[in-house]
CSV table of C-alpha atoms in Angstrom, one decimal:
chain,number,residue,atom,x,y,z
A,138,UNK,CA,15.8,9.7,20.7
A,139,UNK,CA,18.0,10.7,17.9
A,140,UNK,CA,16.6,11.0,14.4
A,141,UNK,CA,19.1,11.1,11.6
A,142,UNK,CA,18.0,11.9,8.1
A,143,UNK,CA,20.6,11.0,5.6
A,144,UNK,CA,20.6,12.5,2.1
A,145,UNK,CA,20.9,10.2,-0.9
A,146,UNK,CA,24.0,10.5,-3.0
A,147,UNK,CA,23.3,12.4,-6.2
A,148,UNK,CA,25.1,13.2,-9.4
A,149,UNK,CA,25.1,16.5,-11.3
A,150,UNK,CA,25.0,16.5,-15.1
A,151,UNK,CA,26.0,19.3,-17.5
A,152,UNK,CA,23.7,22.0,-18.6
A,153,UNK,CA,24.4,24.4,-21.4
A,154,UNK,CA,25.6,27.0,-18.9
A,155,UNK,CA,27.8,24.4,-17.2
A,156,UNK,CA,29.8,23.5,-20.4
A,157,UNK,CA,32.3,26.2,-20.0
A,158,UNK,CA,33.3,24.9,-16.6
A,159,UNK,CA,34.5,21.5,-18.0
A,160,UNK,CA,33.3,18.0,-17.2
A,161,UNK,CA,30.9,17.4,-14.3
A,162,UNK,CA,32.1,16.3,-10.9
A,163,UNK,CA,31.9,12.6,-10.1
A,164,UNK,CA,28.8,11.3,-8.1
A,165,UNK,CA,28.9,12.5,-4.5
A,166,UNK,CA,29.3,10.0,-1.7
A,167,UNK,CA,27.9,10.2,1.8
A,168,UNK,CA,30.1,12.0,4.3
A,169,UNK,CA,30.6,11.4,8.0
A,170,UNK,CA,27.6,11.9,10.3
A,171,UNK,CA,28.0,12.0,14.0
A,172,UNK,CA,25.3,12.2,16.7
A,173,UNK,CA,26.4,13.0,20.2
A,174,UNK,CA,24.4,11.4,23.0
A,175,UNK,CA,20.8,12.4,23.0
A,176,UNK,CA,21.5,15.7,21.1
A,177,UNK,CA,20.5,16.0,17.5
A,178,UNK,CA,23.7,17.9,16.6
A,179,UNK,CA,25.2,16.7,13.4
A,180,UNK,CA,28.6,17.3,11.8
A,181,UNK,CA,29.1,16.7,8.1
A,182,UNK,CA,32.7,16.3,7.1
A,183,UNK,CA,32.4,17.3,3.5
A,184,UNK,CA,34.8,19.2,1.3
A,185,UNK,CA,33.5,21.9,-1.0
A,186,UNK,CA,30.6,22.8,1.4
A,187,UNK,CA,27.7,25.1,1.0
A,188,UNK,CA,27.8,28.8,1.7
A,189,UNK,CA,24.7,29.4,3.8
A,190,UNK,CA,24.8,33.0,3.0
A,191,UNK,CA,24.9,32.6,-0.8
A,192,UNK,CA,21.9,32.9,-3.0
A,193,UNK,CA,22.5,29.5,-4.6
A,194,UNK,CA,23.7,26.1,-3.5
A,195,UNK,CA,26.8,24.5,-5.1
A,196,UNK,CA,27.2,20.8,-5.5
A,197,UNK,CA,28.9,19.1,-2.5
A,198,UNK,CA,31.9,16.9,-3.3
A,199,UNK,CA,32.9,14.3,-0.7
A,200,UNK,CA,36.5,13.1,-0.1
A,201,UNK,CA,37.3,9.6,-1.3
A,202,UNK,CA,37.9,8.0,2.1
A,203,UNK,CA,34.7,9.1,3.9
A,204,UNK,CA,32.5,6.5,5.6
A,205,UNK,CA,29.1,6.7,7.4
A,206,UNK,CA,28.9,6.1,11.1
A,207,UNK,CA,25.8,6.7,13.2
A,208,UNK,CA,26.0,6.3,17.0
A,209,UNK,CA,23.3,6.9,19.6
A,210,UNK,CA,23.1,6.4,23.3
A,211,UNK,CA,21.2,3.1,22.7
A,212,UNK,CA,23.0,1.3,20.0
A,213,UNK,CA,25.9,1.5,17.6
A,214,UNK,CA,25.7,0.1,14.1
A,215,UNK,CA,29.1,-1.1,12.8
A,216,UNK,CA,28.0,-2.4,9.5
A,217,UNK,CA,28.1,-6.1,10.6
A,218,UNK,CA,24.9,-7.9,11.5
A,219,UNK,CA,25.1,-9.3,15.0
A,220,UNK,CA,22.0,-11.5,14.5
A,221,UNK,CA,21.9,-15.0,13.0
A,222,UNK,CA,20.0,-15.8,9.9
A,223,UNK,CA,16.6,-17.5,10.6
A,224,UNK,CA,13.7,-19.1,8.9
A,225,UNK,CA,10.0,-18.2,9.4
A,226,UNK,CA,7.4,-20.2,7.4
A,227,UNK,CA,8.5,-20.1,3.8
A,228,UNK,CA,10.9,-17.2,4.3
A,229,UNK,CA,14.5,-18.1,4.6
A,230,UNK,CA,17.7,-16.2,5.4
A,231,UNK,CA,15.9,-13.4,7.2
A,232,UNK,CA,17.1,-11.3,10.1
A,233,UNK,CA,15.1,-9.4,12.7
A,234,UNK,CA,16.1,-5.7,12.6
A,235,UNK,CA,15.9,-4.2,16.0
A,236,UNK,CA,15.1,-0.5,16.4
A,237,UNK,CA,16.0,1.8,19.3
A,238,UNK,CA,12.4,2.9,19.7
A,239,UNK,CA,10.6,-0.1,21.3
A,240,UNK,CA,7.2,-1.0,22.6
A,241,UNK,CA,7.8,0.5,26.1
A,242,UNK,CA,8.7,3.9,24.4
A,243,UNK,CA,5.5,3.9,22.4
A,244,UNK,CA,3.5,3.0,25.5
A,245,UNK,CA,5.0,5.9,27.5
A,246,UNK,CA,4.1,8.2,24.6
A,247,UNK,CA,0.5,7.0,24.6
A,248,UNK,CA,0.2,6.6,28.4
A,249,UNK,CA,-1.3,3.1,28.0
A,250,UNK,CA,-0.2,-0.5,27.4
A,251,UNK,CA,-0.6,-2.3,24.1
A,252,UNK,CA,-2.7,-5.5,24.2
A,253,UNK,CA,-5.4,-7.4,22.2
A,254,UNK,CA,-8.9,-7.9,23.4
A,255,UNK,CA,-10.1,-10.9,21.5
A,256,UNK,CA,-13.9,-11.1,21.5
A,257,UNK,CA,-15.3,-14.5,20.4
A,258,UNK,CA,-18.8,-15.9,20.2
A,259,UNK,CA,-21.6,-17.0,17.9
A,260,UNK,CA,-22.8,-14.9,15.1
A,261,UNK,CA,-25.4,-12.5,16.5
A,262,UNK,CA,-24.0,-12.7,20.0
A,263,UNK,CA,-23.1,-9.0,20.0
A,264,UNK,CA,-19.4,-9.1,19.4
A,265,UNK,CA,-19.1,-6.1,17.0
A,266,UNK,CA,-21.6,-4.0,19.1
A,267,UNK,CA,-19.6,-4.6,22.3
A,268,UNK,CA,-16.4,-3.9,20.4
A,269,UNK,CA,-17.6,-0.5,19.3
A,270,UNK,CA,-19.0,0.3,22.8
A,271,UNK,CA,-15.6,-0.7,24.2
A,272,UNK,CA,-13.7,1.5,21.7
A,273,UNK,CA,-16.0,4.4,22.5
A,274,UNK,CA,-15.6,4.0,26.3
A,275,UNK,CA,-11.8,3.9,26.0
A,276,UNK,CA,-11.8,6.8,23.5
A,277,UNK,CA,-13.7,8.9,26.1
A,278,UNK,CA,-10.9,8.1,28.6
A,279,UNK,CA,-8.3,9.3,26.1
A,280,UNK,CA,-7.1,5.8,25.1
A,281,UNK,CA,-6.1,4.8,21.6
A,282,UNK,CA,-7.8,1.7,20.2
A,283,UNK,CA,-8.4,0.0,16.9
A,284,UNK,CA,-11.0,-2.6,16.0
A,285,UNK,CA,-10.3,-5.5,13.7
A,286,UNK,CA,-13.8,-6.8,12.9
A,287,UNK,CA,-14.1,-10.2,11.2
A,288,UNK,CA,-16.3,-9.0,8.4
A,289,UNK,CA,-14.4,-5.7,7.9
A,290,UNK,CA,-11.1,-7.4,7.5
A,291,UNK,CA,-12.6,-9.8,4.9
A,292,UNK,CA,-13.3,-6.7,2.7
A,293,UNK,CA,-9.6,-6.1,2.3
A,294,UNK,CA,-6.7,-8.1,3.8
A,295,UNK,CA,-8.6,-11.4,3.9
A,296,UNK,CA,-10.8,-11.0,0.8
A,297,UNK,CA,-9.1,-14.0,-0.8
A,298,UNK,CA,-10.3,-16.3,2.0
A,299,UNK,CA,-13.5,-18.3,2.2
A,300,UNK,CA,-15.1,-20.2,5.1
A,301,UNK,CA,-13.6,-23.6,4.8
A,302,UNK,CA,-11.8,-24.8,7.9
A,303,UNK,CA,-8.4,-24.0,6.5
A,304,UNK,CA,-9.5,-20.6,5.3
A,305,UNK,CA,-11.0,-19.8,8.7
A,306,UNK,CA,-7.7,-20.8,10.4
A,307,UNK,CA,-5.7,-18.5,8.0
A,308,UNK,CA,-8.2,-15.7,8.5
A,309,UNK,CA,-7.7,-15.9,12.3
A,310,UNK,CA,-3.9,-16.2,12.0
A,311,UNK,CA,-3.7,-13.1,9.8
A,312,UNK,CA,-5.9,-11.1,12.1
A,313,UNK,CA,-3.8,-12.2,15.1
A,314,UNK,CA,-0.6,-11.1,13.4
A,315,UNK,CA,-2.1,-7.7,12.6
A,316,UNK,CA,-3.4,-7.4,16.2
A,317,UNK,CA,0.1,-8.2,17.4
A,318,UNK,CA,1.5,-5.3,15.4
A,319,UNK,CA,-1.1,-2.9,16.9
A,320,UNK,CA,-0.3,-4.1,20.4
A,321,UNK,CA,3.4,-3.7,19.8
A,322,UNK,CA,2.6,-0.1,18.7
A,323,UNK,CA,1.1,0.5,22.1
A,324,UNK,CA,-2.5,0.4,20.9
A,325,UNK,CA,-5.3,-1.4,22.6
A,326,UNK,CA,-6.5,-3.6,19.7
A,327,UNK,CA,-10.0,-5.1,19.8
A,328,UNK,CA,-10.4,-8.2,17.6
A,329,UNK,CA,-14.1,-9.2,17.0
A,330,UNK,CA,-14.7,-12.4,15.2
A,331,UNK,CA,-16.4,-15.8,15.7
A,332,UNK,CA,-13.1,-17.7,15.8
A,333,UNK,CA,-15.0,-20.9,16.6
A,334,UNK,CA,-12.1,-23.3,17.3
A,335,UNK,CA,-10.1,-23.4,20.5
A,336,UNK,CA,-6.9,-24.5,18.9
A,337,UNK,CA,-6.9,-21.4,16.6
A,338,UNK,CA,-7.5,-19.1,19.5
A,339,UNK,CA,-4.8,-20.7,21.5
A,340,UNK,CA,-2.4,-20.3,18.6
A,341,UNK,CA,-3.3,-16.6,18.6
A,342,UNK,CA,-2.6,-16.4,22.4
A,343,UNK,CA,0.8,-18.0,21.9
A,344,UNK,CA,1.9,-15.0,19.8
A,345,UNK,CA,1.6,-12.5,22.7
A,346,UNK,CA,3.5,-11.9,25.9
A,347,UNK,CA,1.9,-13.2,29.0
A,348,UNK,CA,-1.3,-11.2,29.8
A,349,UNK,CA,-1.4,-9.2,26.6
A,350,UNK,CA,-4.0,-11.6,25.0
A,351,UNK,CA,-7.3,-11.0,26.7
A,352,UNK,CA,-10.0,-13.4,25.6
A,353,UNK,CA,-13.6,-12.2,26.0
A,354,UNK,CA,-16.3,-14.8,25.5
A,355,UNK,CA,-19.8,-13.6,24.5
A,356,UNK,CA,-21.8,-16.3,26.3
A,357,UNK,CA,-25.1,-15.9,24.5
A,358,UNK,CA,-27.2,-19.0,23.8
A,359,UNK,CA,-27.8,-20.1,20.2
A,360,UNK,CA,-31.5,-19.6,20.3
A,361,UNK,CA,-31.0,-16.0,21.4
A,362,UNK,CA,-28.5,-15.4,18.6
A,363,UNK,CA,-30.8,-17.0,16.1
A,364,UNK,CA,-33.8,-15.0,17.2
A,365,UNK,CA,-31.7,-11.8,16.7
A,366,UNK,CA,-30.2,-12.9,13.4
A,367,UNK,CA,-29.2,-9.3,12.5
A,368,UNK,CA,-27.7,-10.3,9.1
A,369,UNK,CA,-30.2,-13.0,8.2
A,370,UNK,CA,-27.5,-15.6,8.1
A,371,UNK,CA,-29.2,-18.2,10.4
A,372,UNK,CA,-32.2,-18.1,8.1
A,373,UNK,CA,-30.0,-18.8,5.1
A,374,UNK,CA,-28.2,-21.5,6.9
A,375,UNK,CA,-31.4,-23.3,8.0
A,376,UNK,CA,-32.6,-23.1,4.4
A,377,UNK,CA,-29.3,-24.8,3.3
A,378,UNK,CA,-28.1,-21.8,1.4
A,379,UNK,CA,-25.0,-21.4,3.6
A,380,UNK,CA,-23.0,-24.5,4.4
A,381,UNK,CA,-20.7,-24.9,7.4
A,382,UNK,CA,-22.3,-22.1,9.4
A,383,UNK,CA,-21.2,-22.0,13.0
A,384,UNK,CA,-23.9,-23.1,15.4
A,385,UNK,CA,-26.0,-24.8,12.7
A,386,UNK,CA,-23.9,-27.3,10.8
A,387,UNK,CA,-20.5,-26.4,12.2
A,388,UNK,CA,-19.4,-26.4,15.8
A,389,UNK,CA,-18.5,-23.6,18.1
A,390,UNK,CA,-16.0,-24.5,20.9
A,391,UNK,CA,-16.5,-22.2,23.9
A,392,UNK,CA,-13.3,-21.0,25.7
A,393,UNK,CA,-12.2,-23.1,28.7
A,394,UNK,CA,-10.0,-20.5,30.4
A,395,UNK,CA,-10.9,-17.1,29.0
A,396,UNK,CA,-10.2,-13.9,31.0
A,397,UNK,CA,-13.7,-12.4,30.7
A,398,UNK,CA,-17.2,-13.9,30.2
A,399,UNK,CA,-20.0,-11.6,29.1
A,400,UNK,CA,-23.3,-13.4,29.6
A,401,UNK,CA,-26.7,-12.8,28.1
A,402,UNK,CA,-29.2,-15.3,29.5
A,403,UNK,CA,-32.9,-15.5,28.8
A,404,UNK,CA,-34.7,-12.2,29.1
A,405,UNK,CA,-32.0,-10.6,31.1
A,406,UNK,CA,-30.7,-7.9,28.8
A,407,UNK,CA,-27.3,-6.4,29.6
A,408,UNK,CA,-26.5,-3.3,27.5
A,409,UNK,CA,-23.4,-3.2,25.3
A,410,UNK,CA,-22.1,-0.2,27.3
A,411,UNK,CA,-22.4,-2.2,30.5
A,412,UNK,CA,-20.5,-5.1,29.0
A,413,UNK,CA,-17.8,-2.7,27.7
A,414,UNK,CA,-17.4,-1.2,31.2
A,415,UNK,CA,-16.7,-4.8,32.5
A,416,UNK,CA,-13.8,-5.1,30.1
A,417,UNK,CA,-12.6,-1.5,30.9
A,418,UNK,CA,-12.6,-2.4,34.6
A,419,UNK,CA,-10.5,-5.4,33.9
A,420,UNK,CA,-8.0,-3.3,31.9
A,421,UNK,CA,-7.8,-0.8,34.7
A,422,UNK,CA,-7.2,-3.5,37.3
A,423,UNK,CA,-4.4,-5.0,35.1
A,424,UNK,CA,-2.7,-1.7,34.5
A,425,UNK,CA,-3.3,-1.4,30.8
A,426,UNK,CA,-4.7,2.1,30.9
A,427,UNK,CA,-1.5,3.6,32.1
A,428,UNK,CA,2.1,3.4,30.9
């Protein structure tokens, strides 16, 4: 990897002590920077250089015909864009800028593979609790994770969204896009939100490479979730104080082909840590806990 830090051109104005030396030099221009192979050796072709042994630094004046050229063992940039202009949503004339450091490099650094674990289920099914247990279990194993909790994200990024169908769809889309960035960074991202509609979850899955979207269904019956009612939301929904509440007056569509199902039936109580271990075992089997 070659890191090149280029200095910004700067101009030097006159100070009272400078007046006796005449007019100030013209603004400096960038010189020639060369990077050889994987070394970080640089050569600056600049006239009027700096005397390293002097107590002060003199302004550097570049020659008129100097250009900037950066070359590495992965890519050469020649000033011309090799990509075609594209359109994404309402953005037009945009070009994807590719970097030499890619997902595989970040994964090797972290010794894991980036992915998203999408935990879906009714309110009160234990999504957030399992997400935290999963994050803790992976942390103990030295793996880097980040949780995108549905309620937490609505405190910031999605604070402008309500709970109408279109707002829910946008809420899920934004979280999926952020999860995609985390996964591309090599992080195991855990998204925990109701996400009640199949079409929205499938749209999220379509953003990821094959296998990198791991859907986990919290298969907990409505009566169990309502008896728990940790936030008191079911009570408010039954009283008509919350409209369009999933499971009461708005549907939840269970996954048809998810990767993992975590069940909680009747009086059988499976601990969150046990559920987390089920997910961790899946990640180990699929090779996500190693680069």
